[in-house]
Coordinates of C-alpha atoms in Angstrom, one line a residue:
X13 CA 0.1 0.1 0.0
X14 CA 1.4 3.7 -0.8
X15 CA 1.6 6.2 1.4
X16 CA -1.3 7.9 -0.7
X17 CA -3.7 5.1 -0.1
X18 CA -2.6 5.1 3.5
X19 CA -4.5 8.5 4.0
X20 CA -7.4 8.1 1.6
X21 CA -9.7 7.9 4.4
X22 CA -9.6 11.6 4.9
X23 CA -12.5 12.8 3.7
X24 CA -13.4 16.6 2.1
X25 CA -10.0 17.4 3.1
X26 CA -7.1 18.3 1.1
X27 CA -3.9 17.5 3.2
X28 CA -0.5 19.1 2.6
X29 CA 2.4 19.0 5.1
X30 CA 6.2 19.2 5.3
X31 CA 8.2 18.8 8.3
X32 CA 10.1 22.3 8.8
X33 CA 13.7 22.3 9.2
X34 CA 13.6 22.6 12.9
X35 CA 10.7 19.8 12.9
X36 CA 8.8 21.2 16.1
X37 CA 5.7 23.0 14.8
X38 CA 3.1 22.5 12.3
X39 CA 0.2 24.7 10.7
X40 CA -3.4 23.4 10.6
X41 CA -5.5 25.4 8.4
X42 CA -9.2 25.0 9.1
X43 CA -11.1 26.6 6.2
X44 CA -8.8 29.5 6.2
X45 CA -8.3 29.6 10.1
X46 CA -4.6 28.9 10.8
X47 CA -3.9 27.2 14.0
X48 CA -0.2 26.7 14.8
X49 CA 0.8 24.0 17.3
X50 CA 4.1 21.6 18.2
X51 CA 4.5 18.3 16.8
X52 CA 4.7 16.8 20.0
X53 CA 1.4 18.1 21.4
X54 CA -0.1 15.9 18.2
X55 CA 1.7 13.2 19.4
X56 CA 0.2 13.1 22.9
X57 CA -2.9 11.4 21.1
X58 CA -1.4 8.9 18.5
X59 CA -4.8 7.2 17.8
X60 CA -6.5 10.2 16.6
X61 CA -6.6 11.5 13.1
X62 CA -3.9 14.3 13.7
X63 CA -2.0 12.0 15.9
X64 CA -1.6 9.3 13.1
X65 CA -0.9 12.4 10.6
X66 CA 2.1 13.7 13.3
X67 CA 3.9 10.3 12.9
X68 CA 4.9 11.0 9.2
X69 CA 4.7 14.7 7.7
X70 CA 7.0 13.9 4.7
X71 CA 4.9 11.3 2.7
X72 CA 3.9 13.8 -0.2
X73 CA 5.5 17.1 -1.5
X74 CA 3.7 20.1 -0.5
X75 CA 3.4 23.6 -2.4
X76 CA 2.6 25.3 1.2
X77 CA 5.2 24.1 3.5
X78 CA 4.3 22.9 7.1
X79 CA 0.8 23.1 6.8
X80 CA -2.3 21.0 6.9
X81 CA -5.5 22.0 5.3
X82 CA -8.9 20.5 6.5
X83 CA -12.3 21.8 5.1
X84 CA -13.9 21.8 8.5
X85 CA -15.6 24.3 10.8
X86 CA -13.0 26.3 12.7
X87 CA -15.4 27.0 15.7
X88 CA -15.3 23.2 16.5
X89 CA -11.9 22.9 15.9
X90 CA -10.6 25.1 18.8
X91 CA -11.9 22.9 21.4
X92 CA -10.4 19.9 19.5
X93 CA -6.9 21.5 19.6
X94 CA -7.2 22.3 23.3
X95 CA -7.8 18.7 23.9
X96 CA -4.3 17.8 22.6
X97 CA -2.8 20.8 24.6
X98 CA -4.5 20.3 28.2
X99 CA -6.0 16.6 27.7
X100 CA -9.6 18.4 28.7
X101 CA -12.0 18.3 25.9
X102 CA -14.6 21.0 26.4
X103 CA -16.9 22.6 23.9
X104 CA -18.9 25.6 24.4
X105 CA -22.6 24.7 25.5
X106 CA -24.3 26.9 22.7
X107 CA -22.8 24.6 20.2
X108 CA -25.2 21.7 18.2
X109 CA -24.7 18.7 19.5
X110 CA -25.1 16.7 16.1
X111 CA -22.1 18.7 14.7
X112 CA -19.9 18.1 17.9
X113 CA -20.5 14.5 17.3
X114 CA -19.7 14.6 13.7
X115 CA -16.6 16.7 14.3
X116 CA -15.3 13.7 17.2
X117 CA -15.9 11.1 14.7
X118 CA -13.9 12.7 11.8
X119 CA -11.0 13.6 14.2
X120 CA -11.0 10.1 15.6
X121 CA -12.0 11.0 19.4
X122 CA -14.4 9.1 21.6
X123 CA -17.2 10.8 23.3
X124 CA -15.8 9.2 26.6
X125 CA -13.1 11.8 26.4
X126 CA -15.4 14.8 26.8
X127 CA -15.3 16.7 30.1
X128 CA -18.5 15.7 32.5
X129 CA -20.5 18.9 31.7
X130 CA -20.0 18.0 28.1
X131 CA -21.2 14.5 28.6
X132 CA -24.3 15.6 30.5
X133 CA -25.5 17.9 27.7
X134 CA -25.0 15.0 25.1
X135 CA -27.1 12.7 27.4
X136 CA -29.6 15.2 28.0
X137 CA -30.1 15.8 24.1
X138 CA -30.1 11.9 23.9
X139 CA -33.1 11.7 26.3
X140 CA -34.8 14.8 24.5
X141 CA -34.5 13.3 21.3
X142 CA -35.6 10.0 22.3
X143 CA -38.7 11.9 24.1
X144 CA -39.3 13.8 21.1
X145 CA -39.5 10.5 18.9
X146 CA -42.0 9.2 21.4
X147 CA -44.0 12.3 21.0
X148 CA -44.3 12.3 17.5
X149 CA -45.2 8.6 17.3
X150 CA -48.1 9.7 19.7
X151 CA -49.4 12.4 18.0
X152 CA -49.2 10.3 14.9
X153 CA -51.5 8.1 16.2
X154 CA -54.4 10.5 15.7
X155 CA -53.7 10.6 12.0
X156 CA -55.7 8.7 9.6
X157 CA -54.3 6.0 7.6
X158 CA -51.7 7.0 5.1
X159 CA -52.8 7.0 1.4
X160 CA -50.5 5.2 -1.2
X161 CA -49.9 7.6 -4.1
X162 CA -51.2 6.2 -7.4
X163 CA -50.7 7.8 -11.0
X164 CA -54.4 7.9 -12.7
X165 CA -56.9 5.8 -13.2
X166 CA -59.4 4.5 -10.3
X167 CA -56.9 4.3 -7.9
X168 CA -56.1 8.0 -8.0
X169 CA -60.0 8.8 -7.9
X170 CA -60.1 6.8 -4.8
X171 CA -57.0 8.6 -3.1
X172 CA -58.6 11.9 -3.8
X173 CA -61.9 10.9 -2.1
X174 CA -60.3 9.1 0.8
X175 CA -57.9 12.5 1.3
X176 CA -60.9 14.7 0.8
X177 CA -62.8 12.8 3.8
X178 CA -59.9 12.5 6.2
X179 CA -57.7 15.5 5.6
X180 CA -59.3 19.0 6.4
X181 CA -56.0 20.7 5.5
X182 CA -55.9 19.1 2.0
X183 CA -58.2 21.5 0.3
X184 CA -60.9 24.1 1.0
X185 CA -63.8 21.9 0.0
X186 CA -62.2 19.2 2.7
X187 CA -62.4 21.9 5.5
X188 CA -66.0 22.7 4.3
X189 CA -66.8 19.1 4.8
X190 CA -65.1 18.8 8.0
X191 CA -67.0 21.7 9.3
X192 CA -70.4 20.4 7.9
X193 CA -69.5 16.7 9.6
X194 CA -69.2 18.3 12.9
X195 CA -72.3 20.2 12.5
X196 CA -74.1 16.9 11.6
X197 CA -72.5 15.2 14.8
X198 CA -74.0 17.9 17.0
X199 CA -77.4 17.7 15.2
X200 CA -77.7 14.0 16.1
X201 CA -77.3 14.7 19.6
X202 CA -79.5 17.5 19.8
X203 CA -82.2 15.3 18.1
X204 CA -82.1 12.9 20.9
X205 CA -82.0 15.7 23.5
X206 CA -85.1 17.4 22.2
X207 CA -86.8 14.2 22.0
X208 CA -86.6 13.5 25.8
X209 CA -88.3 17.0 26.2
X210 CA -92.0 16.1 26.6
X211 CA -93.2 19.2 24.8
X212 CA -91.4 18.0 21.6
X213 CA -93.3 14.6 21.7
X214 CA -96.7 13.8 20.1
X215 CA -99.8 11.8 21.7
X216 CA -100.1 8.1 20.5
X217 CA -103.3 5.9 20.9
X218 CA -102.4 3.3 23.6
X219 CA -104.0 1.1 26.1
X220 CA -103.1 3.0 29.5
X221 CA -104.8 0.9 31.8
X222 CA -103.0 -2.3 30.6
X223 CA -99.8 -0.5 31.1
X224 CA -100.5 0.7 34.6
X225 CA -102.2 -3.0 35.4
X226 CA -99.5 -5.5 34.0
X227 CA -96.3 -3.6 34.2
X228 CA -94.5 -1.5 36.3
X229 CA -93.1 1.9 34.4
X230 CA -91.5 4.9 35.3
X231 CA -92.5 8.2 34.7
X232 CA -89.8 8.5 32.0
X233 CA -90.6 5.1 30.4
X234 CA -94.3 6.1 30.5
X235 CA -93.6 9.2 28.7
X236 CA -91.8 7.5 25.9
X237 CA -94.6 4.7 25.7
X238 CA -97.4 7.3 25.9
X239 CA -95.7 9.9 23.4
X240 CA -94.1 9.1 20.2
X241 CA -91.4 11.1 18.8
X242 CA -92.0 14.3 16.9
X243 CA -92.2 13.6 12.8
X244 CA -89.6 16.4 12.1
X245 CA -87.3 15.1 14.9
X246 CA -87.6 11.5 13.5
X247 CA -86.8 12.9 10.0
X248 CA -83.7 14.7 10.8
X249 CA -82.3 12.0 13.1
X250 CA -83.0 9.6 10.1
X251 CA -81.5 12.1 7.5
X252 CA -78.2 12.6 9.6
X253 CA -77.8 9.0 10.3
X254 CA -78.0 8.2 6.4
X255 CA -75.3 10.7 5.6
X256 CA -73.1 8.9 8.5
X257 CA -73.9 5.7 6.8
X258 CA -72.8 6.8 3.5
X259 CA -70.0 8.6 4.5
X260 CA -68.8 5.1 6.1
X261 CA -69.7 3.0 3.0
X262 CA -67.7 5.2 0.9
X263 CA -64.6 5.1 2.9
X264 CA -64.9 1.3 3.1
X265 CA -64.7 1.6 -0.9
X266 CA -61.8 3.9 -1.1
X267 CA -59.7 2.8 2.0
X268 CA -56.2 2.1 1.0
X269 CA -55.7 -0.1 3.9
X270 CA -59.0 -2.3 4.5
X271 CA -57.5 -3.9 7.6
X272 CA -56.1 -0.9 9.3
X273 CA -59.2 1.0 8.5
X274 CA -61.4 -1.6 10.1
X275 CA -59.1 -2.0 13.1
X276 CA -59.2 1.6 14.0
X277 CA -61.3 2.7 17.1
X278 CA -63.3 5.4 15.2
X279 CA -64.3 2.8 12.6
X280 CA -65.5 0.4 15.1
X281 CA -67.9 3.2 16.8
X282 CA -69.1 4.1 13.5
X283 CA -70.2 0.4 12.5
X284 CA -71.6 -0.5 15.9
X285 CA -73.6 2.9 16.0
X286 CA -74.9 2.5 12.6
X287 CA -75.9 -1.2 13.1
X288 CA -77.4 -0.2 16.6
X289 CA -79.3 2.7 15.2
X290 CA -81.0 1.1 12.6
X291 CA -81.9 -2.2 14.5
X292 CA -83.4 0.4 17.0
X293 CA -85.1 2.3 14.7
X294 CA -86.7 -0.6 12.8
X295 CA -87.9 -2.2 15.9
X296 CA -89.5 1.1 17.5
X297 CA -91.3 1.5 14.2
X298 CA -92.5 -1.9 13.6
X299 CA -93.4 -3.2 17.2
X300 CA -93.8 -0.4 19.5
X301 CA -97.3 -0.3 19.2
X302 CA -97.9 -3.8 19.8
X303 CA -95.8 -3.6 22.8
X304 CA -97.5 -0.8 24.3
X305 CA -100.8 -2.3 23.6
X306 CA -100.0 -5.9 24.7
X307 CA -98.0 -4.7 27.8
X308 CA -95.0 -7.2 26.8
X309 CA -92.1 -6.2 29.0
X310 CA -89.1 -7.9 27.3
X311 CA -89.5 -5.8 24.1
X312 CA -89.6 -2.5 25.9
X313 CA -86.4 -3.6 27.8
X314 CA -84.7 -4.4 24.6
X315 CA -85.8 -1.1 22.9
X316 CA -84.3 0.9 25.9
X317 CA -81.0 -1.4 25.8
X318 CA -80.7 -0.5 22.2
X319 CA -81.5 3.0 22.7
X320 CA -79.2 3.4 25.4
X321 CA -76.1 2.0 23.3
X322 CA -77.2 3.9 20.0
X323 CA -77.2 6.9 22.3
X324 CA -73.7 6.1 23.9
X325 CA -72.0 5.6 20.7
X326 CA -73.6 8.5 19.4
X327 CA -71.9 10.6 21.8
X328 CA -68.5 8.6 21.2
X329 CA -68.6 9.7 17.7
X330 CA -67.9 13.1 19.1
X331 CA -64.4 11.6 19.7
X332 CA -63.7 12.1 16.2
X333 CA -63.2 15.8 16.8
X334 CA -59.9 15.0 18.5
X335 CA -58.6 14.1 14.8
X336 CA -59.0 17.6 13.9
X337 CA -58.2 19.6 17.4
X338 CA -54.6 19.4 18.6
X339 CA -55.8 20.9 22.0
X340 CA -57.9 17.7 22.4
X341 CA -55.0 15.5 21.3
X342 CA -52.8 17.0 24.0
X343 CA -55.6 16.6 26.7
X344 CA -56.0 12.8 25.8
X345 CA -52.1 12.4 25.6
X346 CA -51.8 14.3 29.0
X347 CA -54.1 11.8 30.6
X348 CA -52.5 9.0 29.1
X349 CA -49.0 9.8 30.1
X350 CA -50.2 10.8 33.6
X351 CA -51.7 7.3 34.2
X352 CA -49.8 6.6 37.3
X353 CA -50.4 10.3 38.8
X354 CA -54.3 9.8 38.2
X355 CA -54.1 6.1 40.1
X356 CA -52.1 7.8 43.0
X357 CA -54.7 10.7 43.2
X358 CA -57.6 8.0 43.1
X359 CA -55.7 6.2 46.1
X360 CA -55.1 9.1 48.1
X361 CA -59.0 10.0 47.8
X362 CA -59.9 6.5 48.6
X363 CA -57.4 6.4 51.5
X364 CA -58.9 9.6 52.7
X365 CA -62.5 8.5 52.6
X366 CA -61.7 5.5 54.3
X367 CA -60.5 7.8 57.4
X368 CA -62.9 10.4 57.5
X369 CA -66.0 8.7 56.5
X370 CA -66.0 6.7 59.8
X371 CA -64.7 10.0 61.7
X372 CA -67.6 12.2 60.6
X373 CA -70.0 9.5 61.4
X374 CA -68.9 9.3 64.9
X375 CA -68.4 13.0 65.5
X376 CA -72.2 13.3 64.4
X377 CA -73.5 10.7 66.9
X378 CA -74.1 13.2 69.5
X379 CA -76.8 15.0 67.1
X380 CA -80.4 13.9 67.7
X381 CA -81.2 13.6 63.9
X382 CA -77.9 13.3 62.2
X383 CA -77.5 14.4 58.5
X384 CA -74.8 11.6 58.0
X385 CA -76.9 8.6 58.9
X386 CA -74.2 5.9 58.6
X387 CA -70.5 5.1 57.6
X388 CA -71.0 4.5 53.7
X389 CA -72.5 7.9 53.6
X390 CA -69.7 9.5 55.3
X391 CA -67.4 8.0 52.8
X392 CA -69.5 9.8 50.1
X393 CA -69.3 12.9 52.1
X394 CA -65.5 12.6 52.8
X395 CA -65.0 12.0 48.8
X396 CA -67.0 15.3 48.1
X397 CA -65.3 17.4 50.6
X398 CA -61.8 16.2 50.0
X399 CA -62.4 17.2 46.1
X400 CA -64.0 20.4 47.4
X401 CA -66.9 19.9 45.3
X402 CA -69.3 20.3 48.2
X403 CA -72.7 19.3 46.6
X404 CA -74.2 20.4 50.2
X405 CA -76.5 17.3 50.3
X406 CA -74.5 16.0 53.5
X407 CA -73.1 18.2 55.9
X408 CA -72.0 18.2 59.7
X409 CA -73.8 20.1 62.2
X410 CA -72.0 19.1 65.4
X411 CA -68.7 21.0 66.9
X412 CA -66.7 18.0 66.4
X413 CA -68.2 17.4 62.9
X414 CA -67.1 21.0 62.0
X415 CA -63.5 20.2 63.1
X416 CA -63.2 16.9 61.2
X417 CA -64.7 18.8 58.1
X418 CA -62.0 21.2 58.4
X419 CA -59.0 18.8 58.5
X420 CA -60.5 16.7 55.5
X421 CA -60.7 19.8 53.4
X422 CA -57.1 21.1 54.2
X423 CA -55.9 17.5 53.3
X424 CA -57.8 17.0 50.5
X425 CA -56.4 19.7 48.7
X426 CA -53.0 18.7 49.7
X427 CA -54.0 15.1 48.2
X428 CA -55.2 16.3 45.0
X429 CA -52.6 19.1 44.7
X430 CA -49.2 16.9 44.6
X431 CA -50.6 14.6 41.5
X432 CA -52.1 17.6 39.5
X433 CA -49.0 19.4 39.5
X434 CA -47.1 16.5 37.6
X435 CA -50.3 16.5 35.7
X436 CA -49.9 20.0 34.7
X437 CA -46.3 19.3 33.7
X438 CA -47.1 16.8 31.3
X439 CA -49.5 19.2 29.9
X440 CA -47.0 21.7 29.4
X441 CA -44.7 19.3 27.6
X442 CA -47.3 17.9 25.2
X443 CA -48.5 21.4 24.4
X444 CA -45.0 22.7 23.8
X445 CA -44.6 19.8 21.3
X446 CA -48.0 20.5 19.5
X447 CA -47.1 24.4 19.1
X448 CA -43.5 23.1 17.3
X449 CA -45.4 20.5 15.0
X450 CA -47.9 23.5 14.0
X451 CA -44.9 25.5 13.8
X452 CA -43.2 23.0 11.4
X453 CA -46.3 22.6 9.3
X454 CA -46.7 26.5 8.8
X455 CA -43.2 26.8 7.9
X456 CA -43.7 23.8 5.4
X457 CA -46.7 25.4 3.8
X458 CA -44.8 28.7 3.4
X459 CA -41.8 26.8 1.7
X460 CA -44.1 25.1 -0.7
X461 CA -45.9 28.4 -1.7
X462 CA -42.7 30.1 -2.1
X463 CA -41.4 27.4 -4.5
X464 CA -44.6 27.5 -6.4
X465 CA -44.3 31.3 -6.7
X466 CA -41.2 30.6 -8.2

């Protein structure tokens, strides 16, 4: 192997050097900035790049004597050269960590040689990068299934429809559709809410005596059995549900990943809600009169169950707003990351209720007609008091009860304050990352617009 091949691993650098007549100094030119040092200084670290070069400076003829040229950043080389001089490798803390690592790799120096303060900065940087990757993965979990880009044909049409339905930022039409979709969601909730008001229900011919004699119904059940839904509310609810069902069928037809789409939580909610709603509506329209007039209790409970499930899934469909709101995403991720703290909060409240429930019961025993009749009621009072809710349904009336209540309030504030501070810190972390994501997205759109203008 020739001397030229021996140093062929030096990237992006033109090396020229020649031992001077005295043989004790050498000039290192870093992108135009010259550093002069002793040959013996470089020999202190023989396994590094400069240490290996210092072993033989006569392997090539030089147009510029006594000089080595490297096309590197002089700002990062100064700490490198000081390391040869003082055996202490310290970088200013305002320098970029990835570039520091690139320089260390180029000059053949290990990160283990860094000063403790610099090693701590690199470790903190690694922790932040790992946490950033974790946060990015968590935020990406709210995004819809990635589309595969097709060129022309039917698949390209499917991709455009899928993007239109799932990405509000893809076009103005997609934003309008998303707004309309959210309005439909709220409309579906309000139709059920208005249907529960007696003034919005209409009379139906029923055998009232048979209902009262054979079945035990509550006032709310009698309201739903004796009065039917208003025709306008039925029409509005069916129109909204039909649009949701149509949108779901279109998504099934154009999804780029059928398996991933069907595994999605929002898809499962939509499918269950559509099936339960149409089953409930069919049963309600076909057998409700028979149920009311014959007094059959089983179909009534079945209709009630299907109605409750349909309403629950209808409300859960509002969770789709999470895909469009970064604030809601931050809240959900904060609660997810604060699971241990929330568990600790619940444990502290349970322990406090177990202590103050019996205490308030015995403290109120001297009262002739105590408001807190037993210890389980005391448990309820303790939880309400420790959380500073204070419904006012249960309260102490003796002096000893006032003392127990005061201590319960103070400890409740302490118990709830400690975990909430950690939850608040998690919220701040996710909120800051969400802001950085929005800032990067805005910069990306600005860059794309600038390129198009050019």
